[in-house]
mmCIF file with all atom_site columns, C-alpha atoms in Angstrom:
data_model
loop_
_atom_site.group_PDB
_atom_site.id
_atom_site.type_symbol
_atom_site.label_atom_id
_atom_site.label_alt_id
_atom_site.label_comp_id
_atom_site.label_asym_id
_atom_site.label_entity_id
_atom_site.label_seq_id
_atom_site.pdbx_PDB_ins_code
_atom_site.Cartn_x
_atom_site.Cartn_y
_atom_site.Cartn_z
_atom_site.occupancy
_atom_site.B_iso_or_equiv
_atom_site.pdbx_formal_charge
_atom_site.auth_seq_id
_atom_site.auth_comp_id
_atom_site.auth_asym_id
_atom_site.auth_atom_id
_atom_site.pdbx_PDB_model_num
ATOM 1   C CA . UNK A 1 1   ? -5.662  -4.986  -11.032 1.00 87.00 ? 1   UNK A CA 1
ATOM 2   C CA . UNK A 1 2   ? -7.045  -2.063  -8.854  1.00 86.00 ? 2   UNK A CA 1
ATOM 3   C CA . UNK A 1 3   ? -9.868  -1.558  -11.282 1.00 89.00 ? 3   UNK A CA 1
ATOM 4   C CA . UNK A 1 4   ? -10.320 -5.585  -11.313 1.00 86.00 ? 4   UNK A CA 1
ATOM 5   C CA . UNK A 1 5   ? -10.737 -5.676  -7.802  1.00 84.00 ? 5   UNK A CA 1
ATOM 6   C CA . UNK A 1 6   ? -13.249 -2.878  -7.400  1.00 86.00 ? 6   UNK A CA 1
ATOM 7   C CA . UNK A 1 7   ? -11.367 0.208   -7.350  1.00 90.00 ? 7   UNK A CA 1
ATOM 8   C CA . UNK A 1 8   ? -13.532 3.496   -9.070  1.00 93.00 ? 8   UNK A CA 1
ATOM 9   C CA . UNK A 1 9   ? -10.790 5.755   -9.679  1.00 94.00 ? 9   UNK A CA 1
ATOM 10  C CA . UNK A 1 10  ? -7.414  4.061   -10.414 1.00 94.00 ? 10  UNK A CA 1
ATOM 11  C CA . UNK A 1 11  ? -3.965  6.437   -11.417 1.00 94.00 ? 11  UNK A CA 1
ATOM 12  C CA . UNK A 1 12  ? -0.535  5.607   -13.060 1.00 92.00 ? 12  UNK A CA 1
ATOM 13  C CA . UNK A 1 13  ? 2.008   7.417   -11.685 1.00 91.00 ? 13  UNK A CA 1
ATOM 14  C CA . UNK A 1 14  ? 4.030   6.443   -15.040 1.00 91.00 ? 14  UNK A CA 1
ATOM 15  C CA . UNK A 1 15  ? 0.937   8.837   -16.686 1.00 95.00 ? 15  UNK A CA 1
ATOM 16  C CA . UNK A 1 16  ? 0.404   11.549  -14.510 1.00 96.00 ? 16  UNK A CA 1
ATOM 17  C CA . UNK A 1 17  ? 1.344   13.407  -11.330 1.00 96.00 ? 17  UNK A CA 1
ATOM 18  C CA . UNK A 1 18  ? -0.633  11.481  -8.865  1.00 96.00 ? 18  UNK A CA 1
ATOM 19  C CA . UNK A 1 19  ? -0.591  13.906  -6.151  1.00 96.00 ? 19  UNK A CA 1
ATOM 20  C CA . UNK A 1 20  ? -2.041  16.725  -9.078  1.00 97.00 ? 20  UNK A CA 1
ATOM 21  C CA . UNK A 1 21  ? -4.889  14.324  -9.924  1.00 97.00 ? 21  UNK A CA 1
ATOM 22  C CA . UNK A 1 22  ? -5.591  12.929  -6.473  1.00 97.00 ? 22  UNK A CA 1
ATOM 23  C CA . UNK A 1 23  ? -6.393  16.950  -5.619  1.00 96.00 ? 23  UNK A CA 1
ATOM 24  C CA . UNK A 1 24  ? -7.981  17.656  -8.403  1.00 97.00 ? 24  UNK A CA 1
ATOM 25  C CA . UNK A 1 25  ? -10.249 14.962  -7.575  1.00 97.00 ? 25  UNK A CA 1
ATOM 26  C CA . UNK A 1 26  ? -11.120 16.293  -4.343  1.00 97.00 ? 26  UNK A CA 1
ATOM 27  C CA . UNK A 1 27  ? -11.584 19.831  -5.432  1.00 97.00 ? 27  UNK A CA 1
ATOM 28  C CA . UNK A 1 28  ? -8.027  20.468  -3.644  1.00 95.00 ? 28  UNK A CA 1
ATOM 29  C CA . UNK A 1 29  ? -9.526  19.326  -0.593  1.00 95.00 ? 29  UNK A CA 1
ATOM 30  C CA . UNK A 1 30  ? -7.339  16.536  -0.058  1.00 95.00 ? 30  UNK A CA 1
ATOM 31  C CA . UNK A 1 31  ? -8.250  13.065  1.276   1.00 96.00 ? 31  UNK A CA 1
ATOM 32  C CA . UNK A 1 32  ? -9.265  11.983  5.100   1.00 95.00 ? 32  UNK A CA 1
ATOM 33  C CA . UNK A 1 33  ? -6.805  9.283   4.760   1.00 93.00 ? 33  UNK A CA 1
ATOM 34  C CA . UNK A 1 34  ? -4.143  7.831   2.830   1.00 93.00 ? 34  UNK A CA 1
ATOM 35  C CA . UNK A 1 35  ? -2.198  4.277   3.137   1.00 89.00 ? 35  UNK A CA 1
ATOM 36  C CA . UNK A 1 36  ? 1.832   3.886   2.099   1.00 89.00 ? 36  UNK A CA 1
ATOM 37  C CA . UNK A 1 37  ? 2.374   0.129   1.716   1.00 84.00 ? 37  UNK A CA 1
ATOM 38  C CA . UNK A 1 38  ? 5.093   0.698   -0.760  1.00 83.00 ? 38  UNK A CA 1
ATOM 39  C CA . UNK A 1 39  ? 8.087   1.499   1.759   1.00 83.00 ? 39  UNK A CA 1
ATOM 40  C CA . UNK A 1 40  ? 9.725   4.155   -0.514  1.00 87.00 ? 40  UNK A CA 1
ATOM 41  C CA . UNK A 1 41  ? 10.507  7.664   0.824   1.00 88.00 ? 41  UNK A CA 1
ATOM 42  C CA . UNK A 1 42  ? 8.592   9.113   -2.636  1.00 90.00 ? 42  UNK A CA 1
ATOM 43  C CA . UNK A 1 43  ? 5.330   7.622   -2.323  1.00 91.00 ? 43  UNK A CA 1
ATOM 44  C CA . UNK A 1 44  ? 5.206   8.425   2.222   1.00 90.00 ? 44  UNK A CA 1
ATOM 45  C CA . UNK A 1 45  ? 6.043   12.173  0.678   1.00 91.00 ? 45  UNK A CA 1
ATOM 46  C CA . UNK A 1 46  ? 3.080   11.399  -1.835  1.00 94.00 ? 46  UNK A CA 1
ATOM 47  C CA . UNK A 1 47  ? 0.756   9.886   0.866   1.00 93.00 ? 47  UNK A CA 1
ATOM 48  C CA . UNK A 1 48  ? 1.397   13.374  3.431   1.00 90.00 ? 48  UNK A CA 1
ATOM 49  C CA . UNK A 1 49  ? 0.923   15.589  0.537   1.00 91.00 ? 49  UNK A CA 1
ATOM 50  C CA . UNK A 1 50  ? -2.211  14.662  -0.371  1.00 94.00 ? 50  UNK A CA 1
ATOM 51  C CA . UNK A 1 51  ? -4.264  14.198  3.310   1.00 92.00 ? 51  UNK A CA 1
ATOM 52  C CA . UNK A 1 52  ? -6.767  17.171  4.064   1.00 92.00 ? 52  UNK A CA 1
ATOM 53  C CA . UNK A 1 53  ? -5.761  19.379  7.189   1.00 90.00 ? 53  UNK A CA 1
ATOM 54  C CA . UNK A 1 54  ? -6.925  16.523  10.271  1.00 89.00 ? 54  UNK A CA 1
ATOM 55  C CA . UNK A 1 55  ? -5.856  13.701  7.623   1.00 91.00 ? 55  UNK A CA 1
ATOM 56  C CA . UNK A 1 56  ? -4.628  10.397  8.820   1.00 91.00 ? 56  UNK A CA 1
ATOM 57  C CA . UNK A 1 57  ? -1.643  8.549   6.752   1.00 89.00 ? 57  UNK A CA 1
ATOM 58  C CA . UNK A 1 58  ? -1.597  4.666   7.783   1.00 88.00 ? 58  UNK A CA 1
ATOM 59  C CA . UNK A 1 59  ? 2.299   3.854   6.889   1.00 85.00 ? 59  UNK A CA 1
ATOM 60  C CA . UNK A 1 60  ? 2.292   -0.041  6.037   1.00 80.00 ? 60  UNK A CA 1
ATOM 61  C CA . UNK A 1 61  ? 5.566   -0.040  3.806   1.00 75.00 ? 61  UNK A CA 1
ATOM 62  C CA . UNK A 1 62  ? 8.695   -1.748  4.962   1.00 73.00 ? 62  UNK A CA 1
ATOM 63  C CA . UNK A 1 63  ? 11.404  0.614   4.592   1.00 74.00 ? 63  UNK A CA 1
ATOM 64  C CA . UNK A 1 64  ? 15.088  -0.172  3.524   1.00 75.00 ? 64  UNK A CA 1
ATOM 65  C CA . UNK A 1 65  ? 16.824  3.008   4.725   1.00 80.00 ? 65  UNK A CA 1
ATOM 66  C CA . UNK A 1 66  ? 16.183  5.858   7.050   1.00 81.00 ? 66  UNK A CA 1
ATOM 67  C CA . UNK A 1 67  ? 12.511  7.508   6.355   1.00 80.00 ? 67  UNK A CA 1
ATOM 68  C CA . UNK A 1 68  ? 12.557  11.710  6.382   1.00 81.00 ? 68  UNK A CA 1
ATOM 69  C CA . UNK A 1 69  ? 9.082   13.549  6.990   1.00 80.00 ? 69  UNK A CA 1
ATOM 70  C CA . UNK A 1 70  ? 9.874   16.678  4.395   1.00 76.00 ? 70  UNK A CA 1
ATOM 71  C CA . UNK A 1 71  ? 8.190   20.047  6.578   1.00 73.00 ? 71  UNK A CA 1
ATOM 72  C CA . UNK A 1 72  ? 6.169   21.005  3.489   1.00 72.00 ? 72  UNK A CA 1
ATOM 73  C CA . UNK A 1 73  ? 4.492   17.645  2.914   1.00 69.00 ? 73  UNK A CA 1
ATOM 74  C CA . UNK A 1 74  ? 4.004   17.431  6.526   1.00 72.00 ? 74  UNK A CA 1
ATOM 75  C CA . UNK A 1 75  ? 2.284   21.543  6.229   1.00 68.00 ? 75  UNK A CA 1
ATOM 76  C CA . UNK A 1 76  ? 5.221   22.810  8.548   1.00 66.00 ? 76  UNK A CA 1
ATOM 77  C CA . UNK A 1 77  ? 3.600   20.802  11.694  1.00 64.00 ? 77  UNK A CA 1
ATOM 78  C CA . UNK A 1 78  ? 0.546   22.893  11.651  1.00 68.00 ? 78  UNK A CA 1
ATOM 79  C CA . UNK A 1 79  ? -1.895  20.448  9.407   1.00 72.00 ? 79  UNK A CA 1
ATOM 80  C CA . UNK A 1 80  ? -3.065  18.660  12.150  1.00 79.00 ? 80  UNK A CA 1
ATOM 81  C CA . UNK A 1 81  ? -1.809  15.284  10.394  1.00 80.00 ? 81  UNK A CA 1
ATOM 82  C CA . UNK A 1 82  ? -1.509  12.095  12.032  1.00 84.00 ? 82  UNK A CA 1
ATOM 83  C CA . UNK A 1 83  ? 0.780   9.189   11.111  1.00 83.00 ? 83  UNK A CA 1
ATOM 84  C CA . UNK A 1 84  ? -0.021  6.070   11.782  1.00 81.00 ? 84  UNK A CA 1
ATOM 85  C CA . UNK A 1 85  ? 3.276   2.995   11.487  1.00 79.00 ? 85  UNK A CA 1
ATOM 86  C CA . UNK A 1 86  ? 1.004   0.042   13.193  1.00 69.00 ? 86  UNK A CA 1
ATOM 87  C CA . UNK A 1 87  ? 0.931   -2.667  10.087  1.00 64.00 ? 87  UNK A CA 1
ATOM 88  C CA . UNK A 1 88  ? -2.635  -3.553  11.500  1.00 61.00 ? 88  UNK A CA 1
ATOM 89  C CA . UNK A 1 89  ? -4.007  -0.617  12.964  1.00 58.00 ? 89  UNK A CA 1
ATOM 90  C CA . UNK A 1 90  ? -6.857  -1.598  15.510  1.00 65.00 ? 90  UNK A CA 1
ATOM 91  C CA . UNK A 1 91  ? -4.462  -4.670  16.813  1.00 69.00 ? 91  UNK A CA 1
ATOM 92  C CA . UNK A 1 92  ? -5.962  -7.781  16.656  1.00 78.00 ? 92  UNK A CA 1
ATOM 93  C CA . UNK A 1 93  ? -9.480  -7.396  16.709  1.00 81.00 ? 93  UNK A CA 1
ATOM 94  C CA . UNK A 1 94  ? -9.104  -5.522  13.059  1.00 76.00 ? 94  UNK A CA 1
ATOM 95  C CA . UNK A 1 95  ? -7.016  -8.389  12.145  1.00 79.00 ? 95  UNK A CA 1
ATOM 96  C CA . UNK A 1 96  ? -9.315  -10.844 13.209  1.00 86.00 ? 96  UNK A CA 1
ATOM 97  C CA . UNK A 1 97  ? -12.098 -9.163  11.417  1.00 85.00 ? 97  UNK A CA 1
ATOM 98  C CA . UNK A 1 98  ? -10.456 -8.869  7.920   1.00 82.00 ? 98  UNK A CA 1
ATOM 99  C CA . UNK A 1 99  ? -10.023 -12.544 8.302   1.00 87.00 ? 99  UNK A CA 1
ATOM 100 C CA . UNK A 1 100 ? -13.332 -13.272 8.562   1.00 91.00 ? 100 UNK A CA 1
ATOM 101 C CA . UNK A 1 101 ? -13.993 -11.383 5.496   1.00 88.00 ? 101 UNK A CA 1
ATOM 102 C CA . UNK A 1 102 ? -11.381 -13.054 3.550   1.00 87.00 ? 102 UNK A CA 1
ATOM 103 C CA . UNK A 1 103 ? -12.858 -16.380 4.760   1.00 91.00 ? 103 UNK A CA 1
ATOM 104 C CA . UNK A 1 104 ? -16.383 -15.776 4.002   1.00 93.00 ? 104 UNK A CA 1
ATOM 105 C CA . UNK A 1 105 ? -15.505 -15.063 0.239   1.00 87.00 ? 105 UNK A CA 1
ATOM 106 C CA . UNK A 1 106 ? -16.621 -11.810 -0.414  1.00 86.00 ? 106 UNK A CA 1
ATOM 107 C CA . UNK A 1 107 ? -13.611 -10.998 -1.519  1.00 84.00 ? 107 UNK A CA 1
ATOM 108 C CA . UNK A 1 108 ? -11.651 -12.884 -4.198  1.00 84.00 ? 108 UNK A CA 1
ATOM 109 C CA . UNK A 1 109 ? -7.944  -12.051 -3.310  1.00 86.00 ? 109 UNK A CA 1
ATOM 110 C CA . UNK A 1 110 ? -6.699  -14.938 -5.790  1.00 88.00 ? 110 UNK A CA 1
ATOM 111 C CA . UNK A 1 111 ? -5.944  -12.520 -8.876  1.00 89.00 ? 111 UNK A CA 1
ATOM 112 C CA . UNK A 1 112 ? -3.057  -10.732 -6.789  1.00 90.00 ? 112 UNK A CA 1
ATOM 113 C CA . UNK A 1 113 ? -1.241  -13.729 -6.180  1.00 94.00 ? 113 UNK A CA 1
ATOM 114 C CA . UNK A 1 114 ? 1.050   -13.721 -9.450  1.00 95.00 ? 114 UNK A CA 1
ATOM 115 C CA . UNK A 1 115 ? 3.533   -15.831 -9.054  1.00 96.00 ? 115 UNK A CA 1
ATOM 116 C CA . UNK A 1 116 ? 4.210   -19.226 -6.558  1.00 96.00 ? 116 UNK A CA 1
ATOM 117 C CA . UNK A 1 117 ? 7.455   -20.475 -5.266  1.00 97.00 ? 117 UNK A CA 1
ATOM 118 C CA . UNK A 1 118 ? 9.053   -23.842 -3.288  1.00 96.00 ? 118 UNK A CA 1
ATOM 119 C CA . UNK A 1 119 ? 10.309  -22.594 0.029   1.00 96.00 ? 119 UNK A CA 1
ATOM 120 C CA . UNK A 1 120 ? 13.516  -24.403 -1.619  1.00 95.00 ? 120 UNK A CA 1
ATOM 121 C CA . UNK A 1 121 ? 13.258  -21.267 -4.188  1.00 96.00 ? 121 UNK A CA 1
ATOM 122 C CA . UNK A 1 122 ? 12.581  -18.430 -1.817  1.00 95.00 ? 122 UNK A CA 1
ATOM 123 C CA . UNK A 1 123 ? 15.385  -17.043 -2.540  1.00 96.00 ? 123 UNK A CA 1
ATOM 124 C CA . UNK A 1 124 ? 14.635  -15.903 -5.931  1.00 96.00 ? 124 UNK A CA 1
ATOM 125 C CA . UNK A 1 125 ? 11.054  -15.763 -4.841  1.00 95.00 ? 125 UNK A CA 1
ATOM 126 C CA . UNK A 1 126 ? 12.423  -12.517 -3.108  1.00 92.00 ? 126 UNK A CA 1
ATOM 127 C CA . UNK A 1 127 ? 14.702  -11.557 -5.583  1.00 94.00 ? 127 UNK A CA 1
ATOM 128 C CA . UNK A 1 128 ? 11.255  -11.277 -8.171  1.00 94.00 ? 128 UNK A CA 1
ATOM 129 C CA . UNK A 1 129 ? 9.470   -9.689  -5.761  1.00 90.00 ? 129 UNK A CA 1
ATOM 130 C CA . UNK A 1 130 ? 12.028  -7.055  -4.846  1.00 87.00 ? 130 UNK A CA 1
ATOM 131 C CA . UNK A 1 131 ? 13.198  -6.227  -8.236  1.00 88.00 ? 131 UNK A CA 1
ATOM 132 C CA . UNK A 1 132 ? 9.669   -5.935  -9.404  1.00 87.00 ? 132 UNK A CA 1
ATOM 133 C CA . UNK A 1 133 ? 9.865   -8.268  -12.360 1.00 92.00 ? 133 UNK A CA 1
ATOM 134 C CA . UNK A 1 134 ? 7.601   -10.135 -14.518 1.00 94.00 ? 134 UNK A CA 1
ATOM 135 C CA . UNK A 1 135 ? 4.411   -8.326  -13.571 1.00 90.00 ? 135 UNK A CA 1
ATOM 136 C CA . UNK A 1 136 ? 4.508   -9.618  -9.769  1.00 92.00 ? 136 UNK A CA 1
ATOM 137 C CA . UNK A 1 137 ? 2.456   -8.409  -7.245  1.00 91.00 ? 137 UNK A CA 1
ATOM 138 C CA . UNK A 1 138 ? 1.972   -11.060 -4.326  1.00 92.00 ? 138 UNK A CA 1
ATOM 139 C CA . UNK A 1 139 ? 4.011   -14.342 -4.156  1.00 95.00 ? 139 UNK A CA 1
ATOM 140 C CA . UNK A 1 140 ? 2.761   -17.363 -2.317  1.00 95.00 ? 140 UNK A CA 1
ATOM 141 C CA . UNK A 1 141 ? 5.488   -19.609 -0.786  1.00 95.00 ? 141 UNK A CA 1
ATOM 142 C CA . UNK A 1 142 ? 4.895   -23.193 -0.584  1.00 93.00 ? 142 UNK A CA 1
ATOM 143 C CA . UNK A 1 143 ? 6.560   -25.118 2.108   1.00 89.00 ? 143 UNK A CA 1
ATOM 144 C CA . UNK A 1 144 ? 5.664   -28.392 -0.483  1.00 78.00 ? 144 UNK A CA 1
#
């Protein structure tokens, strides 16, 4: 889906050792920023160990139990790292803007909607979603 939506590079952790490949990549650089929208502990570890010294990490993941920052994936303190928790960082003014671009149509966000549910069936509408079955990615809920 990544590669379907535009993505150049795309990596399956099932395949490889992301964090290996994303620093390969980038000549062991690292990346200027990184975004967790997962909300496990494994892939915030992931997203700190692979930001360059100055390297932001935009934390968008709703997490189910207490989240640790591990001292080596965070470079002991001294990798001048930032973490950012806001779910829109920039407020509403970035909001507002990636509205507009989802209104204008340049981007068709359609093909990550997998599955639709009655609000009557949200229940198992979350149950899919958090189990991770079927091949879902985004569900729509339909009050109708």
């Amino acid at each position: 889906m990544a590669r379907r939506m535009g993505a150049d590079v795309t990596l399956n952790f099932r395949n490889c050792d992301v964090v290996d490949e994303i620093m390969k990549l980038t000549g062991g650089r690292g990346v200027d920023s990184s975004i967790e929208a997962l909300g496990t502990q494994g892939t915030f570890e992931s997203s700190l160990r692979i930001l360059k010294p100055g390297g932001t990490l935009s934390s968008l993941g709703v997490y189910s139990s207490d989240l640790t920052i591990p001292l080596g994936a965070f470079a002991a303190g001294l990798g001048d790292h930032k973490i950012n928790t806001a779910l829109c960082p920039g407020g509403k003014e970035r909001m507002r803007r990636l509205m507009n671009v989802v209104e204008s149509g340049r981007v068709e966000l359609g093909p990550l909607v997998t599955h639709h549910y009655k609000l009557d069936d949200i229940v198992a509408a979350y149950d899919l979603f958090a189990n991770q079955r079927d091949g879902v990615l985004k569900v729509a809920i339909k009050p109708h």
